[in-house]
RNA sequence: GCCGACGUGGUGAAAUUGGUAUACACGCCAGCCUUAGGAGCUGGUGGGGCAACCCUUGAGAGUUCGAGUCUCUCCGUCGGCACCA
C-alpha cells in the first residue's frame, strides 16, 4: 500500500475528526504551536514536535479518549512582505503557496490532524475575530494609544515589542534597535502582571520556562522614598529594593529623560551643560545605553535633595547615563554599597559612606549581600542584617512617614502596532479632529486593502491605499480615516487555540459550548523560543477574555495546562542549522529516501525530547532496519500461518506497560529502545510457532510511532479495520513481571558475581544462595564476614574484614 | 555580574526510591552470503594488562555497606536576564 492510499483511508473513515460534543472527562486537547509557513518549507525541527504530539494523540485515541488535534497557519508576518517588496508577488499569493507546500509536507508525515479545523490567521474569516478581540480590549480599557519611547528597527521599518528586542538587536533582522518617540497602540498586559506571575504555580510547564516568565515579569518589592529638592518645589521619588542600606546613601542620580530635569536647572549656571548631556543621551540605541561595561557618565545639576533619613544632610543630584526612566521611578538613591554607584562616585569625587562593618574583607562595596552589622544607621546601628531586620526597618520608615512599601515590575505594556502591511488592520477610525473611535463591529472584517504600495518608507503602507481612505469616508463621513498600522502577528497567535474549538463559526469567534468542552489545552508542544513572547501573550489573552465574560469560567484561568518543549536539532556538525553553513537537513529528502515512519521514529529516537541534539545521517539506518525487520517478521509469521495457542508470552505485557509509561512521560527515545529490545528478544516465536496475539499487540503499540508501516501490517495480519481505530492493547501487570530475577553479589561494595533466584525470594534465601557461590567463597575465603546487606531482588552485599 | 540547566564509550545516548554503569542505536572489527556491495545475516566491541586482576560517569573531597544519582568546592558547555536602583 502506498502512503497516499493509507492517507486516503484515514480521511475516508474520519478517524482523526474530533467529535462535536465529547464527554468532558474523556476530552483531550493536544496542540502544536502552529507554524509560520515560510518559503523554505518544513524544517526537521517541525516534525520533532509534531511527531511527539501525534504519538500522544494517537495513543490517547486508542485509549478511547476524544481527541482534538488541529493544525493551522500563523500566516501573517514580515518574510512574505519582504519577499513581495523584492519580487512584486503579493504576500497573499506567496503565503498560500507556502501553506500548500507546508500542508503537503505535513500530510506526508502521517500526522493525525483534524484537517476540518484548519485555521489561517491571514484569512478574513480569521482576522475578523482578531480585530474583534482588539475591540474587546479597547472597550475594556486594555488597548490604548500613547506617545512613548519605543523600539524602532530601521531594517524592518517598524516598531517592535520589548519581547522582540534581544541584546538591543531586532530579533528578526539582528540590526540595532533605536529609540523613537512615536504614537503607538499598546495592550495593558501590566494589569495582569501579578496573575501572570502567580498562576504559573498552577500549570505543568517546564520549570525553565516558568522561571523565564517570572524573570521577565520581574516583580520586585521595595520602598519608595520621597525627597524634597532644597530651595525648590520639586519632589523626587526614588525606588529601592535593598532597604538595609538606605542610611548609606549620600547622593542621588536621575535619568536624563526625567521630566523634572529641565526645571531643576532652569536659569542656573548648570543648565547648558546638563541640557547638552540630555540631548547626547537621547537617540542612543538600546544596545549602546544598555552596555554594562560602558563608562559611567554623569553631570551635576547644582541641586541638592534633602535626605528624609537624615534631614541635615544634603544629597547632590546628578544626571547619569545608567539611570533608566522605565525602571522604578527614574531616580536612584546611591551609596558606596553598590558596585555601580560606587564606581560613579569615585569617578566624580562624590562623598560616600559605609554603614556595614565587615571583618576580613577589603571589598568596600557589595549591594546584594544581606549580611554584616549596620553602623551609622540611625536606630538600627549595631543590628545584624537579615530579612527580619529589613522588614523591621521598612516598618519603621513607613511609620516615620519616610517611605512607602512599593512594588515594581520589569514587564512593560505590550506594543502591538506595526508599520507594516501584511498583518491584521487595527479596527480604529479617527474623526476629522483626530479623536479615536472603535470601528463598528458590523463593519468587520475590516479588509486589508490590496491597492497598497508596501515598499518601506517609515510610515505604514496602508496609508498609501486610496480604497482604504475612500472606505473610511464612505462609512463614517468626510475627513474620517482609518488607523493605518497593523497588528503584531503575536496578537493573531494569542487566541488561535480558541478558534480551533469552533473554527467555522461565523457568528462568534467560538461558541461558549465548544470552549467549555475543549478548553483548556491539555498538552501543548513547541519550541522554548516563545517563552516570553507567545506563551506570555496567550496567557494574558486568556485571562483578559475570561474577565470580559468571553471564555467560560469553568475552564480555568490558564490556556495551556501542560507544556513540553522540544529541544533544538543541530546539524550533523553539531552547529545550528543554517543555509550559510550548508548543514540544513530537508525532511522531504529523508522521507523520499527512508519513508515517513523512519523520519518520525528517528527524530524520536535521537535523544531526550527536550534536549538539544545533533542530526546524524548515518544513525537513521538503524531505524529503517528495525522497521524492515518488523515487517519481515510479521510477514514470516503470516506466511507460516501457525498460531501458538498457549499462555501469552510475558514480553509483550512488559512492553506495553513500558511504552505506555514512556509515552505519557514524553520519553519517546526509551519507548523505541524497548520496542527494539522486544524484537531482538523475539519471545513471540518458538520452534517455528508464532504468537500472533502478541505480534498484533506489538504492531498496535508501534502504530502510534510508525503509522504507515503498521497500518499495512495490520491489514496483512487479517484485520479488517484500521489500526488507527484499534484499541490500545491492555497489559496484565502480573504477567509483565518476571518470575525470576538476577541478583548481584557484592564484596565490600564491588560486584563479584550474579545469581538467578525466584522473584521476591526471602532475604535469608538470597543470602544463603549468594554465600554458597564459588565466586563468593573465593573472595571471602580466610576473611571474617562482618555483615551482609540484602536488598530484595537487587543485591547481596557481603562486608568482610 | 546574577539566575538556571547540563557534563557518562569513537558518536547519539540508557540507568523507579542511592543498589549489577555503559541498555538501545550508530560507528568500528571479524566472519558468513554474494560476480559485486554503500545490501543482508552472525559474533565481538569502555580503558589498561599475557593473565589473575586493576581502573572508569568533567576534577577533587564528603555522607553511605553501596554514589552517574545526595552534599560541598572547583573547572567546562549551553540557555535566560543584565548599568534594574
Coordinates of N, CA, C and O in Angstrom, one line a residue, chain A residues 283-406:
Chain A
X283 N 18.3 59.5 21.8 CA 18.5 58.8 20.5 C 19.7 57.8 20.4 O 20.2 57.5 19.4
X284 N 20.1 57.4 21.6 CA 21.1 56.4 21.6 C 20.4 55.0 21.5 O 19.3 54.9 22.0
X285 N 21.0 54.1 20.9 CA 20.3 52.8 20.7 C 20.3 52.1 22.1 O 21.1 52.4 23.0
X286 N 19.3 51.2 22.2 CA 19.2 50.5 23.4 C 20.4 49.7 23.8 O 20.8 49.6 24.9
X287 N 21.1 49.2 22.7 CA 22.3 48.4 22.9 C 23.4 49.3 23.5 O 24.1 48.9 24.5
X288 N 23.5 50.5 23.0 CA 24.5 51.4 23.5 C 24.3 51.8 24.9 O 25.2 51.8 25.7
X289 N 23.0 52.1 25.2 CA 22.6 52.5 26.5 C 22.8 51.4 27.5 O 23.1 51.6 28.7
X290 N 22.5 50.2 27.0 CA 22.5 49.0 28.0 C 23.8 48.3 28.2 O 23.8 47.4 29.0
X291 N 24.8 48.7 27.6 CA 26.1 48.0 27.7 C 26.7 48.3 29.1 O 27.1 49.4 29.5
X292 N 26.7 47.2 29.9 CA 27.1 47.4 31.3 C 28.6 47.7 31.5 O 29.0 48.3 32.5
X293 N 29.4 47.4 30.5 CA 30.8 47.7 30.6 C 31.1 49.1 30.2 O 32.3 49.6 30.3
X294 N 30.1 49.8 29.7 CA 30.4 51.1 29.2 C 30.7 52.1 30.4 O 30.2 51.9 31.5
X295 N 31.4 53.0 30.1 CA 31.8 54.0 31.1 C 30.6 54.7 31.6 O 29.7 55.1 30.9
X296 N 30.7 55.0 32.9 CA 29.6 55.7 33.6 C 29.7 57.2 33.3 O 30.8 57.8 33.5
X297 N 28.7 57.8 32.9 CA 28.8 59.3 32.5 C 27.7 60.0 33.4 O 26.6 59.5 33.6
X298 N 28.1 61.2 33.8 CA 27.1 62.0 34.5 C 27.4 63.4 34.5 O 28.5 63.9 34.0
X299 N 26.5 64.2 35.1 CA 26.7 65.6 35.1 C 25.9 66.2 36.4 O 24.9 65.7 36.7
X300 N 26.6 67.1 37.1 CA 25.9 67.6 38.3 C 24.9 68.7 37.9 O 25.1 69.5 37.0
X301 N 23.8 68.7 38.7 CA 22.7 69.6 38.4 C 22.8 70.9 39.2 O 22.1 71.9 39.0
X302 N 23.7 70.9 40.2 CA 23.8 72.0 41.1 C 22.8 72.0 42.2 O 22.8 72.9 43.0
X303 N 21.9 71.0 42.2 CA 20.9 70.9 43.1 C 21.2 69.9 44.2 O 21.9 68.9 43.9
X304 N 20.5 70.0 45.3 CA 20.6 69.0 46.4 C 19.2 68.6 46.9 O 18.3 69.4 46.9
X305 N 19.2 67.3 47.2 CA 17.9 66.8 47.8 C 18.1 66.7 49.3 O 19.2 66.4 49.8
X306 N 17.0 66.8 50.0 CA 17.1 66.7 51.5 C 16.8 65.2 51.8 O 15.8 64.6 51.3
X307 N 17.7 64.6 52.5 CA 17.5 63.1 52.8 C 16.6 63.0 54.0 O 16.9 63.4 55.1
X308 N 15.4 62.4 53.8 CA 14.4 62.3 54.9 C 15.0 61.4 56.0 O 14.5 61.5 57.2
X309 N 15.9 60.6 55.8 CA 16.5 59.7 56.8 C 17.5 60.5 57.7 O 17.9 60.0 58.7
X310 N 17.9 61.6 57.2 CA 19.0 62.3 57.8 C 18.8 63.8 57.4 O 19.6 64.3 56.6
X311 N 17.8 64.5 57.9 CA 17.3 65.8 57.4 C 18.4 66.9 57.3 O 18.3 67.8 56.5
X312 N 19.5 66.7 58.0 CA 20.6 67.7 57.9 C 21.4 67.5 56.7 O 22.1 68.5 56.2
X313 N 21.4 66.3 56.2 CA 22.3 66.0 55.1 C 21.7 66.4 53.7 O 20.5 66.3 53.5
X314 N 22.5 67.0 52.9 CA 22.1 67.4 51.5 C 22.7 66.4 50.5 O 24.0 66.3 50.5
X315 N 21.9 65.8 49.7 CA 22.4 64.9 48.7 C 22.5 65.5 47.4 O 21.5 66.0 46.8
X316 N 23.7 65.6 46.8 CA 23.9 66.2 45.5 C 23.1 65.4 44.4 O 23.0 64.2 44.5
X317 N 22.4 66.1 43.5 CA 21.7 65.4 42.5 C 22.4 65.5 41.2 O 22.8 66.6 40.7
X318 N 22.7 64.3 40.6 CA 23.4 64.2 39.4 C 22.5 63.6 38.3 O 21.6 62.8 38.6
X319 N 22.8 63.8 37.0 CA 22.3 63.0 36.0 C 23.2 61.9 35.6 O 24.4 62.1 35.7
X320 N 22.7 60.7 35.3 CA 23.6 59.6 35.0 C 23.1 58.8 33.8 O 21.9 58.6 33.8
X321 N 24.0 58.4 33.0 CA 23.6 57.6 31.9 C 23.0 56.2 32.3 O 22.2 55.6 31.5
X322 N 23.3 55.8 33.5 CA 22.8 54.4 33.8 C 21.4 54.5 34.5 O 20.8 53.4 34.8
X323 N 20.9 55.7 34.8 CA 19.6 55.8 35.4 C 18.6 55.6 34.3 O 18.6 56.4 33.3
X324 N 17.7 54.7 34.4 CA 16.7 54.4 33.3 C 15.4 54.9 33.7 O 14.9 54.6 34.8
X325 N 14.7 55.6 32.8 CA 13.4 56.2 33.1 C 12.4 55.1 33.2 O 11.4 55.3 33.9
X326 N 12.5 53.9 32.6 CA 11.5 52.9 32.6 C 11.7 51.9 33.7 O 11.1 50.8 33.6
X327 N 12.5 52.2 34.6 CA 12.6 51.2 35.8 C 12.4 52.1 37.1 O 13.0 53.1 37.2
X328 N 11.7 51.5 38.0 CA 11.5 52.2 39.2 C 10.8 53.6 38.9 O 9.9 53.7 38.2
X329 N 11.5 54.6 39.5 CA 10.9 56.0 39.3 C 11.8 56.8 38.4 O 11.5 58.0 38.1
X330 N 12.9 56.3 38.0 CA 13.9 57.1 37.1 C 14.8 57.8 38.0 O 15.7 58.6 37.5
X331 N 14.7 57.7 39.3 CA 15.6 58.4 40.2 C 16.2 57.4 41.2 O 15.4 56.5 41.7
X332 N 17.5 57.4 41.5 CA 18.1 56.4 42.4 C 18.8 57.1 43.5 O 19.6 58.1 43.3
X333 N 18.6 56.6 44.7 CA 19.4 56.9 45.9 C 20.7 56.1 45.7 O 20.6 54.8 45.5
X334 N 21.9 56.7 45.8 CA 23.1 55.9 45.6 C 24.0 55.9 46.8 O 24.0 56.9 47.6
X335 N 24.8 54.8 46.9 CA 25.7 54.6 48.0 C 26.9 53.9 47.6 O 27.0 53.4 46.5
X336 N 27.8 53.8 48.6 CA 29.0 53.1 48.4 C 28.8 51.6 48.4 O 29.7 50.8 48.0
X337 N 27.6 51.2 48.8 CA 27.3 49.7 48.9 C 26.7 49.2 47.6 O 26.0 48.2 47.6
X338 N 27.0 49.8 46.5 CA 26.6 49.3 45.2 C 27.8 49.5 44.3 O 28.3 50.6 44.2
X339 N 28.1 48.4 43.6 CA 29.3 48.5 42.7 C 29.2 49.6 41.7 O 30.1 50.4 41.5
X340 N 28.0 49.7 41.1 CA 27.9 50.7 40.0 C 27.9 52.1 40.6 O 28.6 53.0 40.1
X341 N 27.1 52.3 41.7 CA 27.1 53.7 42.3 C 28.5 54.1 42.8 O 28.9 55.2 42.7
X342 N 29.2 53.1 43.4 CA 30.5 53.4 43.9 C 31.5 53.8 42.8 O 32.2 54.8 43.0
X343 N 31.4 53.1 41.7 CA 32.3 53.5 40.6 C 32.0 54.9 40.1 O 32.9 55.7 39.8
X344 N 30.7 55.2 40.1 CA 30.3 56.6 39.7 C 30.8 57.6 40.7 O 31.4 58.7 40.3
X345 N 30.7 57.3 41.9 CA 31.1 58.3 43.0 C 32.6 58.5 42.9 O 33.1 59.6 43.1
X346 N 33.3 57.4 42.7 CA 34.8 57.5 42.6 C 35.2 58.4 41.4 O 36.0 59.3 41.5
X347 N 34.5 58.2 40.3 CA 34.9 58.9 39.1 C 34.6 60.4 39.3 O 35.4 61.3 38.9
X348 N 33.5 60.8 39.9 CA 33.1 62.2 40.0 C 33.4 62.8 41.4 O 32.9 63.9 41.7
X349 N 34.2 62.0 42.2 CA 34.6 62.5 43.5 C 33.4 62.9 44.4 O 33.4 64.0 45.0
X350 N 32.4 62.1 44.4 CA 31.3 62.3 45.3 C 31.5 61.6 46.6 O 31.9 60.4 46.6
X351 N 31.2 62.3 47.7 CA 31.4 61.7 49.0 C 30.5 60.5 49.3 O 29.3 60.5 48.9
X352 N 31.1 59.4 49.9 CA 30.2 58.3 50.2 C 30.5 57.9 51.6 O 31.5 58.4 52.3
X353 N 29.7 57.0 52.2 CA 30.0 56.5 53.5 C 29.5 55.0 53.5 O 28.6 54.6 52.8
X354 N 30.1 54.3 54.4 CA 29.7 52.9 54.5 C 29.0 52.7 55.8 O 29.3 53.3 56.8
X355 N 28.0 51.8 55.8 CA 27.2 51.6 57.0 C 27.2 50.1 57.4 O 26.3 49.7 58.2
X356 N 28.1 49.4 56.9 CA 28.2 47.9 57.2 C 29.6 47.7 57.7 O 30.6 47.9 57.0
X357 N 29.7 47.2 58.9 CA 31.1 46.8 59.4 C 31.4 45.4 58.9 O 30.5 44.5 59.0
X358 N 32.5 45.3 58.4 CA 32.9 44.0 57.8 C 34.2 43.6 58.5 O 35.1 44.4 58.7
X359 N 34.3 42.3 58.6 CA 35.6 41.8 59.1 C 36.3 41.0 58.0 O 35.6 40.3 57.3
X360 N 37.5 41.2 57.9 CA 38.3 40.4 56.9 C 37.8 40.6 55.5 O 37.7 39.6 54.8
X361 N 37.5 41.8 55.1 CA 37.2 42.0 53.7 C 37.7 43.3 53.3 O 37.5 44.3 54.0
X362 N 38.3 43.4 52.2 CA 38.8 44.6 51.7 C 37.9 45.2 50.7 O 38.0 46.4 50.3
X363 N 36.9 44.4 50.3 CA 35.9 44.9 49.3 C 35.0 45.9 49.9 O 34.3 45.6 50.9
X364 N 35.0 47.1 49.5 CA 34.2 48.1 50.1 C 32.7 48.1 49.7 O 31.9 48.7 50.4
X365 N 32.5 47.5 48.6 CA 31.1 47.6 48.0 C 30.6 46.3 47.7 O 31.2 45.4 47.1
X366 N 29.4 46.1 48.0 CA 28.6 44.9 47.6 C 27.2 45.0 48.0 O 26.8 44.9 49.2
X367 N 26.4 45.3 47.1 CA 25.0 45.7 47.4 C 24.1 44.5 47.6 O 23.0 44.7 48.3
X368 N 24.5 43.3 47.2 CA 23.5 42.3 47.2 C 23.7 41.2 48.3 O 23.1 40.2 48.3
X369 N 24.6 41.5 49.1 CA 24.9 40.6 50.2 C 24.2 41.0 51.5 O 24.6 42.0 52.1
X370 N 23.2 40.3 51.9 CA 22.4 40.7 53.0 C 23.1 40.1 54.3 O 22.6 39.3 55.0
X371 N 24.3 40.7 54.6 CA 24.9 40.2 55.8 C 25.8 41.4 56.4 O 26.0 42.3 55.7
X372 N 26.3 41.2 57.6 CA 27.1 42.2 58.2 C 26.3 42.9 59.3 O 25.1 42.6 59.5
X373 N 27.0 43.8 60.0 CA 26.4 44.6 61.1 C 26.3 46.0 60.7 O 27.3 46.6 60.2
X374 N 25.1 46.6 60.9 CA 25.0 48.0 60.5 C 25.7 49.0 61.4 O 25.7 48.8 62.6
X375 N 26.3 50.0 60.8 CA 26.9 51.1 61.6 C 26.2 52.4 61.1 O 25.8 52.4 60.0
X376 N 26.2 53.4 61.9 CA 25.8 54.7 61.4 C 24.5 54.6 60.7 O 24.3 55.3 59.7
X377 N 23.5 53.9 61.3 CA 22.2 53.7 60.6 C 21.1 54.1 61.5 O 20.1 53.3 61.7
X378 N 21.2 55.2 62.2 CA 20.1 55.7 63.0 C 19.8 54.7 64.1 O 20.7 54.1 64.7
X379 N 18.5 54.4 64.3 CA 18.1 53.5 65.3 C 18.5 52.0 65.1 O 18.4 51.2 66.0
X380 N 19.0 51.7 63.9 CA 19.4 50.3 63.6 C 20.9 50.1 63.7 O 21.3 49.0 63.4
X381 N 21.6 51.1 64.2 CA 23.0 50.9 64.3 C 23.3 49.7 65.3 O 22.7 49.6 66.3
X382 N 24.2 48.8 64.8 CA 24.5 47.7 65.7 C 23.7 46.4 65.4 O 24.0 45.4 65.9
X383 N 22.7 46.5 64.5 CA 21.9 45.4 64.2 C 22.5 44.6 63.0 O 23.1 45.1 62.2
X384 N 22.3 43.2 63.1 CA 22.8 42.4 62.0 C 21.7 42.4 60.9 O 20.5 42.3 61.2
X385 N 22.2 42.4 59.7 CA 21.3 42.5 58.6 C 20.8 41.1 58.3 O 21.5 40.1 58.1
X386 N 19.4 41.0 58.3 CA 18.7 39.8 57.9 C 17.3 40.2 57.4 O 16.9 41.3 57.6
X387 N 16.6 39.2 56.9 CA 15.3 39.5 56.4 C 14.4 40.2 57.4 O 13.6 41.1 57.1
X388 N 14.4 39.7 58.6 CA 13.5 40.2 59.7 C 13.9 41.7 59.9 O 13.0 42.5 60.1
X389 N 15.2 42.0 60.0 CA 15.6 43.3 60.3 C 15.2 44.3 59.2 O 14.7 45.4 59.4
X390 N 15.3 43.8 57.9 CA 15.0 44.7 56.8 C 13.5 45.0 56.9 O 13.1 46.2 56.7
X391 N 12.7 44.0 57.2 CA 11.3 44.2 57.3 C 11.0 45.2 58.4 O 10.1 46.1 58.3
X392 N 11.7 45.1 59.5 CA 11.5 46.0 60.7 C 11.9 47.4 60.3 O 11.2 48.4 60.7
X393 N 13.0 47.5 59.5 CA 13.5 48.9 59.1 C 12.4 49.5 58.2 O 12.1 50.7 58.3
X394 N 11.8 48.7 57.3 CA 10.8 49.3 56.4 C 9.6 49.8 57.2 O 9.1 50.9 57.1
X395 N 9.2 48.9 58.2 CA 8.0 49.3 59.1 C 8.3 50.6 59.7 O 7.5 51.5 59.8
X396 N 9.5 50.7 60.2 CA 9.9 52.0 60.9 C 9.9 53.2 60.0 O 9.3 54.2 60.3
X397 N 10.4 53.0 58.8 CA 10.4 54.1 57.8 C 9.0 54.5 57.4 O 8.7 55.7 57.3
X398 N 8.1 53.5 57.3 CA 6.8 53.7 56.9 C 6.1 54.5 58.1 O 5.4 55.5 57.9
X399 N 6.3 54.1 59.3 CA 5.7 54.7 60.5 C 6.2 56.2 60.6 O 5.5 57.1 61.0
X400 N 7.5 56.4 60.3 CA 8.0 57.8 60.3 C 7.6 58.6 59.2 O 7.9 59.8 59.1
X401 N 6.9 58.0 58.2 CA 6.4 58.8 57.0 C 7.5 59.1 56.1 O 7.4 59.9 55.2
X402 N 8.6 58.3 56.2 CA 9.8 58.5 55.3 C 9.6 57.7 54.0 O 9.9 58.2 52.9
X403 N 9.0 56.5 54.1 CA 9.0 55.6 52.9 C 7.6 55.0 52.8 O 6.8 54.9 53.8
X404 N 7.3 54.4 51.6 CA 6.2 53.6 51.4 C 6.6 52.3 50.8 O 7.5 52.3 50.0
X405 N 5.9 51.3 51.2 CA 6.2 50.0 50.5 C 5.6 50.0 49.1 O 4.5 50.4 48.9
X406 N 6.5 49.7 48.1 CA 6.0 49.7 46.7 C 6.6 48.4 46.0 O 7.5 47.8 46.5

